Short mmCIF file of C-alpha atoms and ligand atoms in Angstrom, two decimals:
data_model
loop_
_atom_site.label_atom_id
_atom_site.label_comp_id
_atom_site.label_asym_id
_atom_site.label_seq_id
_atom_site.Cartn_x
_atom_site.Cartn_y
_atom_site.Cartn_z
CA MET A 21 -32.75 11.08 3.33
CA ALA A 22 -30.53 9.16 0.94
CA ARG A 23 -29.74 5.61 1.98
CA ILE A 24 -26.36 4.00 1.67
CA ASN A 25 -25.50 0.82 -0.15
CA PRO A 26 -26.21 -1.58 2.74
CA HIS A 27 -23.45 -3.94 1.66
CA TYR A 28 -20.82 -1.43 2.72
CA LYS A 29 -21.87 -2.19 6.28
CA GLU A 30 -20.92 -5.81 5.76
CA LEU A 31 -17.30 -4.87 5.09
CA GLN A 32 -14.95 -5.77 7.91
CA GLY A 33 -12.68 -2.91 8.97
CA SER A 34 -9.29 -2.78 7.27
CA TYR A 35 -7.98 -4.28 10.46
CA LEU A 36 -4.68 -5.61 9.19
CA PHE A 37 -2.63 -2.56 8.31
CA SER A 38 -4.19 -0.30 10.93
CA GLU A 39 -3.45 -2.88 13.62
CA ILE A 40 0.13 -3.21 12.37
CA ALA A 41 0.52 0.57 12.53
CA ARG A 42 -1.04 0.68 15.99
CA ARG A 43 1.31 -1.96 17.41
CA ARG A 44 4.32 -0.35 15.78
CA THR A 45 3.43 3.08 17.16
CA ALA A 46 2.83 1.68 20.64
CA PHE A 47 6.20 -0.07 20.54
CA LEU A 48 7.98 3.08 19.37
CA LYS A 49 6.40 5.01 22.21
CA GLU A 50 7.99 2.61 24.68
CA HIS A 51 11.27 2.40 22.70
CA PRO A 52 11.68 5.69 20.86
CA ASP A 53 15.20 4.83 19.69
CA ALA A 54 14.30 1.47 18.17
CA ASP A 55 15.56 1.23 14.59
CA ILE A 56 12.61 -0.57 13.04
CA ILE A 57 13.03 -2.25 9.65
CA SER A 58 9.86 -2.84 7.67
CA LEU A 59 9.60 -5.97 5.57
CA GLY A 60 5.86 -5.70 5.71
CA ILE A 61 4.55 -3.49 2.97
CA GLY A 62 4.15 -4.61 -0.60
CA ASP A 63 5.56 -1.39 -2.03
CA VAL A 64 8.77 -1.15 -4.02
CA THR A 65 11.76 0.96 -2.97
CA ARG A 66 14.02 1.13 -6.07
CA PRO A 67 13.70 4.17 -8.37
CA LEU A 68 12.19 4.12 -11.87
CA PRO A 69 14.14 2.47 -14.69
CA GLU A 70 15.92 5.19 -16.67
CA ALA A 71 14.35 4.04 -19.95
CA ALA A 72 10.88 4.82 -18.58
CA ALA A 73 12.00 8.05 -16.94
CA SER A 74 13.60 9.46 -20.09
CA ALA A 75 10.62 8.45 -22.24
CA MET A 76 8.38 10.26 -19.77
CA ARG A 77 10.55 13.38 -19.90
CA ALA A 78 10.35 13.35 -23.70
CA ALA A 79 6.58 12.87 -23.46
CA VAL A 80 6.29 15.91 -21.20
CA ASP A 81 8.11 17.85 -23.93
CA ASP A 82 5.56 16.57 -26.47
CA MET A 83 2.85 17.98 -24.26
CA THR A 84 4.42 21.44 -24.31
CA LYS A 85 4.28 21.81 -28.10
CA ALA A 86 1.07 22.49 -30.00
CA GLU A 87 1.96 19.94 -32.75
CA THR A 88 2.55 17.07 -30.35
CA PHE A 89 0.22 18.02 -27.49
CA ARG A 90 -2.26 15.26 -26.48
CA GLY A 91 -5.58 15.72 -24.74
CA TYR A 92 -7.92 12.83 -23.98
CA GLY A 93 -6.50 9.64 -25.42
CA PRO A 94 -8.26 6.40 -26.27
CA GLU A 95 -9.75 4.99 -23.06
CA GLN A 96 -8.35 1.53 -23.85
CA GLY A 97 -4.81 2.88 -24.17
CA TYR A 98 -2.67 4.20 -27.03
CA ASP A 99 -1.95 1.75 -29.82
CA PHE A 100 1.79 2.15 -29.31
CA LEU A 101 1.46 0.64 -25.82
CA ARG A 102 -1.23 -1.95 -26.57
CA GLU A 103 0.82 -3.21 -29.49
CA ALA A 104 4.03 -3.35 -27.46
CA ILE A 105 2.25 -5.34 -24.73
CA ALA A 106 0.62 -7.77 -27.15
CA ARG A 107 3.88 -8.35 -29.03
CA HIS A 108 6.43 -8.56 -26.20
CA ASP A 109 4.37 -10.09 -23.39
CA TYR A 110 2.39 -12.51 -25.54
CA GLN A 111 3.08 -12.98 -29.26
CA ASP A 112 6.88 -13.20 -28.88
CA ARG A 113 6.24 -15.98 -26.34
CA GLY A 114 4.03 -17.81 -28.80
CA ILE A 115 0.77 -16.72 -27.13
CA ASP A 116 -2.18 -15.68 -29.22
CA ILE A 117 -3.23 -12.27 -27.82
CA ARG A 118 -3.94 -9.24 -30.03
CA ALA A 119 -3.48 -5.56 -29.22
CA ASP A 120 -7.23 -4.92 -29.32
CA GLU A 121 -7.68 -7.48 -26.51
CA VAL A 122 -5.44 -5.40 -24.21
CA PHE A 123 -7.03 -2.69 -22.03
CA VAL A 124 -4.59 -0.27 -20.42
CA SER A 125 -5.51 1.13 -17.01
CA ASP A 126 -4.10 2.99 -14.03
CA GLY A 127 -3.64 -0.12 -11.91
CA SER A 128 -4.51 -3.74 -11.39
CA LYS A 129 -6.17 -2.89 -8.10
CA CYS A 130 -8.85 -0.99 -10.01
CA ASP A 131 -9.18 -3.66 -12.66
CA VAL A 132 -9.47 -6.63 -10.31
CA SER A 133 -11.97 -4.56 -8.31
CA ASN A 134 -14.08 -3.42 -11.24
CA ILE A 135 -14.23 -6.61 -13.24
CA GLN A 136 -16.90 -8.18 -11.02
CA GLU A 137 -19.50 -5.55 -11.91
CA ILE A 138 -19.98 -6.91 -15.43
CA PHE A 139 -21.11 -10.25 -14.00
CA SER A 140 -24.51 -11.07 -12.55
CA GLN A 141 -25.42 -10.27 -9.00
CA ASP A 142 -25.93 -13.93 -8.14
CA ALA A 143 -22.58 -15.11 -9.53
CA VAL A 144 -20.90 -17.50 -7.10
CA VAL A 145 -17.39 -16.27 -6.33
CA ALA A 146 -14.40 -18.39 -5.30
CA VAL A 147 -11.21 -16.93 -3.82
CA GLN A 148 -8.02 -18.44 -2.52
CA ASP A 149 -7.50 -18.31 1.24
CA PRO A 150 -5.15 -16.59 2.14
CA VAL A 151 -5.97 -13.93 -0.42
CA TYR A 152 -5.28 -10.39 -1.67
CA PRO A 153 -8.23 -8.82 0.22
CA VAL A 154 -9.43 -6.63 -2.67
CA TYR A 155 -11.17 -9.53 -4.44
CA VAL A 156 -13.29 -10.27 -1.39
CA ASP A 157 -14.10 -6.70 -0.39
CA THR A 158 -15.24 -5.65 -3.86
CA ASN A 159 -17.64 -8.57 -3.97
CA VAL A 160 -18.88 -7.64 -0.51
CA MET A 161 -19.59 -4.10 -1.75
CA ALA A 162 -21.46 -5.57 -4.70
CA GLY A 163 -23.65 -7.65 -2.40
CA ARG A 164 -22.34 -11.04 -3.49
CA ALA A 165 -20.66 -12.16 -0.28
CA GLY A 166 -23.55 -12.83 2.09
CA ALA A 167 -23.29 -12.50 5.85
CA TYR A 168 -19.97 -12.37 7.66
CA ASP A 169 -19.46 -15.13 10.17
CA LYS A 170 -17.29 -13.94 13.07
CA GLU A 171 -16.65 -17.50 14.23
CA THR A 172 -15.04 -18.57 10.99
CA ASN A 173 -13.88 -15.12 9.81
CA ARG A 174 -15.55 -15.80 6.51
CA TYR A 175 -18.42 -14.61 4.34
CA GLN A 176 -21.05 -17.26 3.96
CA GLY A 177 -21.64 -16.56 0.27
CA ILE A 178 -18.02 -16.84 -0.82
CA VAL A 179 -16.30 -20.10 -1.67
CA TYR A 180 -12.86 -20.19 -0.04
CA LEU A 181 -10.13 -22.28 -1.63
CA VAL A 182 -7.75 -23.10 1.17
CA CYS A 183 -4.04 -22.94 0.40
CA GLY A 184 -1.92 -24.39 3.18
CA ARG A 185 1.23 -26.44 3.45
CA GLU A 186 -0.92 -29.61 3.47
CA ASN A 187 -1.76 -28.96 -0.20
CA GLY A 188 1.48 -27.19 -1.15
CA PHE A 189 -0.45 -23.89 -1.15
CA LYS A 190 -2.23 -25.10 -4.29
CA PRO A 191 -5.99 -25.04 -3.92
CA ALA A 192 -8.20 -27.99 -4.75
CA LEU A 193 -10.92 -27.46 -7.35
CA PRO A 194 -14.16 -26.22 -5.74
CA GLU A 195 -16.57 -28.88 -4.57
CA ARG A 196 -19.52 -26.85 -5.77
CA LYS A 197 -20.00 -25.10 -9.09
CA VAL A 198 -18.65 -21.55 -9.03
CA ASP A 199 -18.96 -18.79 -11.63
CA LEU A 200 -16.01 -16.51 -10.94
CA ILE A 201 -12.64 -17.80 -9.75
CA TYR A 202 -9.94 -15.41 -8.62
CA LEU A 203 -6.51 -16.96 -9.01
CA CYS A 204 -3.31 -15.05 -8.28
CA TYR A 205 0.03 -16.41 -9.55
CA PRO A 206 2.76 -15.83 -8.56
CA ASN A 207 0.73 -15.59 -5.40
CA ASN A 208 0.41 -12.75 -2.97
CA PRO A 209 0.83 -13.55 -0.09
CA THR A 210 2.28 -17.09 -0.31
CA GLY A 211 4.77 -16.43 -3.14
CA MET A 212 3.87 -19.81 -4.70
CA THR A 213 3.23 -20.67 -8.36
CA LEU A 214 1.33 -23.35 -10.29
CA THR A 215 2.77 -25.68 -12.88
CA ARG A 216 1.28 -25.76 -16.36
CA ASP A 217 -0.57 -29.01 -15.55
CA GLU A 218 -2.02 -27.55 -12.37
CA LEU A 219 -3.17 -24.44 -14.20
CA LYS A 220 -4.66 -26.61 -16.93
CA ARG A 221 -6.89 -28.28 -14.35
CA TRP A 222 -8.39 -24.86 -13.59
CA VAL A 223 -8.89 -24.04 -17.24
CA ASP A 224 -10.56 -27.43 -17.75
CA TYR A 225 -12.77 -26.88 -14.70
CA ALA A 226 -13.81 -23.44 -16.00
CA LYS A 227 -14.61 -24.86 -19.44
CA LYS A 228 -16.67 -27.66 -17.97
CA ASN A 229 -18.60 -25.43 -15.57
CA GLY A 230 -18.94 -22.26 -17.64
CA SER A 231 -16.84 -20.34 -15.09
CA VAL A 232 -14.59 -17.36 -15.70
CA ILE A 233 -11.08 -17.30 -14.23
CA LEU A 234 -9.85 -13.88 -13.11
CA TYR A 235 -6.11 -14.42 -13.26
CA ASP A 236 -4.07 -11.83 -11.37
CA SER A 237 -0.53 -11.94 -12.60
CA ALA A 238 0.81 -8.74 -11.03
CA TYR A 239 4.05 -10.54 -10.07
CA GLU A 240 4.69 -12.32 -13.39
CA ALA A 241 8.05 -10.56 -13.84
CA TYR A 242 9.38 -12.39 -10.78
CA ILE A 243 9.08 -15.87 -12.27
CA ARG A 244 12.59 -17.26 -12.55
CA GLU A 245 12.21 -21.00 -12.85
CA GLU A 246 11.87 -22.64 -16.24
CA GLY A 247 8.53 -24.21 -16.91
CA VAL A 248 6.42 -21.97 -14.66
CA PRO A 249 3.66 -20.48 -16.81
CA HIS A 250 3.95 -16.69 -17.24
CA SER A 251 0.44 -16.30 -18.58
CA ILE A 252 -2.74 -18.32 -18.26
CA TYR A 253 -3.02 -18.09 -22.04
CA GLU A 254 -0.13 -20.53 -22.32
CA ILE A 255 -2.79 -23.11 -21.46
CA GLU A 256 -4.88 -24.41 -24.31
CA GLY A 257 -8.47 -23.21 -24.10
CA ALA A 258 -7.73 -20.35 -21.68
CA ARG A 259 -8.79 -17.74 -24.25
CA GLU A 260 -12.34 -19.01 -23.76
CA VAL A 261 -12.37 -18.85 -19.97
CA ALA A 262 -9.87 -16.36 -18.57
CA ILE A 263 -9.19 -12.69 -18.04
CA GLU A 264 -5.60 -11.80 -17.15
CA PHE A 265 -4.45 -8.80 -15.10
CA ARG A 266 -0.92 -7.46 -15.20
CA SER A 267 0.71 -4.41 -13.74
CA PHE A 268 3.86 -2.34 -14.20
CA SER A 269 3.79 -1.53 -10.47
CA LYS A 270 6.04 -4.27 -9.15
CA THR A 271 7.68 -5.00 -12.48
CA ALA A 272 9.09 -1.54 -13.04
CA GLY A 273 8.67 0.55 -9.92
CA PHE A 274 5.37 2.01 -11.18
CA THR A 275 3.47 1.84 -7.87
CA GLY A 276 3.44 5.65 -7.82
CA VAL A 277 3.36 6.23 -11.58
CA ARG A 278 0.31 3.94 -12.08
CA CYS A 279 -0.07 1.79 -15.16
CA ALA A 280 -1.40 -1.72 -15.68
CA TYR A 281 -3.40 -3.69 -18.20
CA THR A 282 -6.11 -6.29 -18.48
CA VAL A 283 -6.41 -8.84 -21.26
CA VAL A 284 -9.91 -9.85 -22.32
CA PRO A 285 -9.77 -12.29 -25.25
CA ARG A 286 -12.49 -12.07 -27.89
CA ASP A 287 -13.24 -15.78 -27.37
CA LEU A 288 -14.39 -15.27 -23.78
CA LYS A 289 -18.19 -15.36 -23.60
CA ALA A 290 -20.80 -15.51 -20.85
CA LYS A 291 -24.58 -15.85 -20.97
CA ASP A 292 -27.20 -13.12 -20.79
CA ASN A 293 -30.56 -13.71 -19.09
CA ASP A 294 -32.00 -15.12 -22.32
CA GLY A 295 -29.24 -17.68 -22.64
CA ASN A 296 -27.40 -15.88 -25.45
CA ASP A 297 -23.61 -15.69 -25.57
CA VAL A 298 -22.17 -12.24 -24.90
CA ALA A 299 -18.53 -11.31 -25.54
CA ILE A 300 -17.04 -10.20 -22.23
CA ALA A 301 -14.60 -7.94 -24.13
CA ASP A 302 -17.56 -5.87 -25.39
CA LEU A 303 -18.88 -5.38 -21.86
CA TRP A 304 -15.46 -4.56 -20.46
CA ASN A 305 -14.92 -2.09 -23.30
CA ARG A 306 -18.30 -0.50 -22.55
CA ARG A 307 -17.50 -0.24 -18.87
CA HIS A 308 -14.01 1.07 -19.45
CA THR A 309 -15.08 3.75 -21.93
CA THR A 310 -17.97 4.84 -19.70
CA LYS A 311 -16.13 5.06 -16.41
CA PHE A 312 -12.50 5.66 -17.33
CA ASN A 313 -10.75 8.31 -19.39
CA GLY A 314 -7.47 6.61 -20.02
CA VAL A 315 -3.99 6.60 -18.54
CA SER A 316 -1.95 9.75 -19.15
CA TYR A 317 0.05 9.95 -22.36
CA VAL A 318 3.23 10.60 -20.36
CA THR A 319 2.74 7.44 -18.30
CA GLN A 320 1.95 5.29 -21.32
CA ARG A 321 5.12 6.51 -23.06
CA GLY A 322 7.04 5.50 -19.93
CA ALA A 323 5.41 2.06 -19.91
CA ALA A 324 6.08 1.51 -23.63
CA ALA A 325 9.79 2.29 -23.09
CA LEU A 326 9.97 -0.71 -20.75
CA TYR A 327 9.72 -2.92 -23.84
CA THR A 328 12.87 -1.47 -25.47
CA PRO A 329 16.09 -3.48 -25.04
CA GLU A 330 17.31 -0.95 -22.44
CA GLY A 331 13.97 -1.05 -20.63
CA LYS A 332 13.97 -4.84 -20.53
CA ALA A 333 17.54 -4.92 -19.20
CA GLN A 334 16.71 -2.36 -16.50
CA ILE A 335 13.62 -4.32 -15.42
CA ALA A 336 15.69 -7.50 -15.27
CA ALA A 337 18.17 -5.69 -13.00
CA LEU A 338 15.36 -4.46 -10.73
CA VAL A 339 13.88 -7.92 -10.43
CA ASP A 340 17.36 -9.39 -9.80
CA TYR A 341 17.87 -6.88 -7.01
CA TYR A 342 14.66 -7.79 -5.20
CA MET A 343 15.08 -11.50 -5.80
CA ALA A 344 18.56 -11.38 -4.26
CA ASN A 345 16.82 -9.94 -1.18
CA ALA A 346 14.29 -12.77 -1.33
CA LYS A 347 17.08 -15.34 -1.36
CA LEU A 348 18.79 -13.68 1.61
CA ILE A 349 15.56 -13.83 3.60
CA LEU A 350 14.73 -17.37 2.57
CA ASP A 351 18.23 -18.69 3.30
CA GLY A 352 18.35 -16.81 6.61
CA LEU A 353 15.04 -18.25 7.78
CA LYS A 354 15.96 -21.76 6.74
CA SER A 355 19.34 -21.53 8.46
CA VAL A 356 17.57 -21.19 11.80
CA GLY A 357 15.08 -23.94 11.03
CA ILE A 358 12.08 -21.78 10.14
CA GLU A 359 9.89 -23.34 7.48
CA ALA A 360 9.55 -20.85 4.66
CA TYR A 361 7.90 -20.85 1.24
CA GLY A 362 7.78 -18.60 -1.82
CA GLY A 363 10.64 -16.22 -2.52
CA VAL A 364 11.80 -18.17 -5.60
CA ASN A 365 9.37 -16.94 -8.27
CA ALA A 366 7.86 -14.11 -6.23
CA PRO A 367 9.02 -11.25 -4.00
CA TYR A 368 7.10 -12.65 -1.02
CA ILE A 369 8.31 -15.10 1.60
CA TRP A 370 5.61 -16.95 3.51
CA LEU A 371 6.88 -18.52 6.68
CA LYS A 372 5.27 -20.96 9.06
CA THR A 373 5.35 -19.57 12.55
CA PRO A 374 6.90 -21.90 15.14
CA GLU A 375 4.60 -24.28 17.02
CA GLY A 376 2.40 -22.50 19.55
CA ILE A 377 2.98 -19.00 18.12
CA ASP A 378 0.14 -17.60 16.03
CA SER A 379 0.49 -14.92 13.35
CA TRP A 380 0.04 -11.95 15.69
CA ALA A 381 2.23 -13.43 18.44
CA PHE A 382 4.95 -13.85 15.84
CA PHE A 383 4.45 -10.25 14.74
CA ASP A 384 4.96 -9.11 18.34
CA LYS A 385 8.01 -11.32 18.82
CA LEU A 386 9.68 -10.00 15.68
CA LEU A 387 8.83 -6.41 16.54
CA ARG A 388 9.94 -6.63 20.17
CA GLU A 389 13.00 -8.82 19.81
CA ALA A 390 14.31 -7.90 16.35
CA HIS A 391 12.62 -4.55 15.64
CA ILE A 392 11.26 -5.90 12.37
CA VAL A 393 7.78 -5.35 11.02
CA GLY A 394 6.19 -7.97 8.79
CA THR A 395 2.62 -8.96 7.97
CA PRO A 396 0.65 -11.53 9.99
CA GLY A 397 -0.67 -14.20 7.64
CA VAL A 398 -4.08 -14.31 9.30
CA GLY A 399 -4.66 -10.80 7.94
CA PHE A 400 -5.01 -12.40 4.48
CA GLY A 401 -7.65 -14.87 5.60
CA GLN A 402 -8.32 -17.55 8.14
CA ALA A 403 -6.10 -20.06 6.35
CA GLY A 404 -3.20 -17.65 6.85
CA GLN A 405 -3.30 -18.19 10.62
CA GLY A 406 0.05 -19.51 11.77
CA TYR A 407 1.87 -17.92 8.84
CA PHE A 408 3.70 -14.65 8.33
CA ARG A 409 4.68 -12.67 5.21
CA LEU A 410 7.97 -10.91 4.61
CA THR A 411 8.68 -8.95 1.46
CA ALA A 412 11.81 -8.64 -0.65
CA PHE A 413 11.03 -5.04 -1.61
CA GLY A 414 13.33 -3.42 0.97
CA SER A 415 16.80 -2.04 0.31
CA ARG A 416 19.65 -4.56 0.30
CA GLU A 417 21.14 -2.98 3.40
CA ASN A 418 17.92 -3.20 5.38
CA THR A 419 17.29 -6.73 4.19
CA GLU A 420 20.76 -7.84 5.28
CA ARG A 421 20.36 -6.17 8.65
CA ALA A 422 16.92 -7.71 9.11
CA VAL A 423 18.16 -11.20 8.25
CA GLU A 424 21.07 -10.84 10.66
CA ARG A 425 18.69 -9.84 13.43
CA ILE A 426 16.31 -12.71 12.71
CA THR A 427 19.06 -15.33 12.66
CA LYS A 428 20.44 -14.07 15.96
CA LEU A 429 17.14 -14.60 17.76
CA GLY A 430 16.77 -17.81 19.70
CA TRP A 431 14.32 -20.10 17.81
N1 LIG B 502 -2.83 -7.64 -7.43
C1 LIG B 502 -2.05 -8.08 -6.43
C2 LIG B 502 -2.03 -9.53 -6.13
C3 LIG B 502 -1.29 -7.19 -5.68
O1 LIG B 502 -0.53 -7.65 -4.67
C4 LIG B 502 -1.34 -5.82 -5.98
C5 LIG B 502 -0.59 -4.83 -5.21
O2 LIG B 502 -0.04 -5.02 -4.17
C6 LIG B 502 -2.16 -5.40 -7.01
C7 LIG B 502 -2.89 -6.34 -7.72
C8 LIG B 502 -2.33 -3.96 -7.34
O3 LIG B 502 -1.43 -3.49 -8.27
P1 LIG B 502 -1.51 -2.04 -8.86
O4 LIG B 502 -0.41 -1.25 -8.22
O5 LIG B 502 -1.31 -2.23 -10.34
O6 LIG B 502 -2.86 -1.44 -8.58
#
């Protein structure tokens, strides 16, 4: 009889969203007429920018004519998209990234999941806590996480970088040497960012320790403040130590369309077992071409259209829309004395639950008293206990109604 990968048994159940659904359903059973507003999920609600939609329609037409039909495309992405990404997202901002260092994919979730498999089994992994759970679970599956400790809610083999209000949600450098460091900025779930100097400390650490930074920048488009780095490659030396992940999902309403990209600079090297330098880009290219057959031509045409002047203006309008929601939520929470973070350069608001109310108790209070569903912070890691995440991805109307309900509650 075939045996399973034993590490799958070390995965903890996807407790968070199933428990949210369970509590919501139970509440609706008791109160079938409750008009529940969800500010919990990280999915967008606004439709596709017209520039992308019309480029996709034209691309479908291409596919219907023998002269312009496309079958399998290059696994790394069509040049028209790789070049647009390299030029608009990097070179025009003075960042040295070339088109052949850009790998187009069908989502950052896949890329941040798959990247770990090109590193050694004994690589020591560091993650932020709270954290986007995919980084942890994929390393559990790969057998890198060690045993799960129920007392601490942590895997013994993973280095957790705590982000709480005591350190401004900015993790300290690891006390021990780590090989792979997952950093996410703007951060999901805390909505916080790093300054250039803070990011430089990570790049310097990685250079000194031979570590690789896996920099998830899925929410880059939401950065509004001057001076916040948009890319890790704005930091000198980052080409030698960092891989950057970006996605069109939250930027342009592509959560259902599916398109993202990963940047692997040619200067990034790691060691083989004989101590030789190996270019990570070669390994990622090998992996990508072996296991992936490319993003559809239609989708890539849609993504490329986001870099036209119309596309850029439509993205800016989308981001403005969600960030106006974020401001409403942030201002509403603050007006009733709730401590809240994020929401300025990110579509997430991370609030501190009032004294004596933990993440799940706050979830229940909000559901029962305001008919609002959010996400308990503890679901993102032990350091998220006592916090709660709200998202700005709802409609304006629902956001306004939710804020009104929250501010009317007695705090
Ligand atoms: N990275 C972070 C931090 C996210 O929050 C998400 C989605 O919620 C993703 C990656 C996945 O993005 P994609 O839709 O491109 O797979």
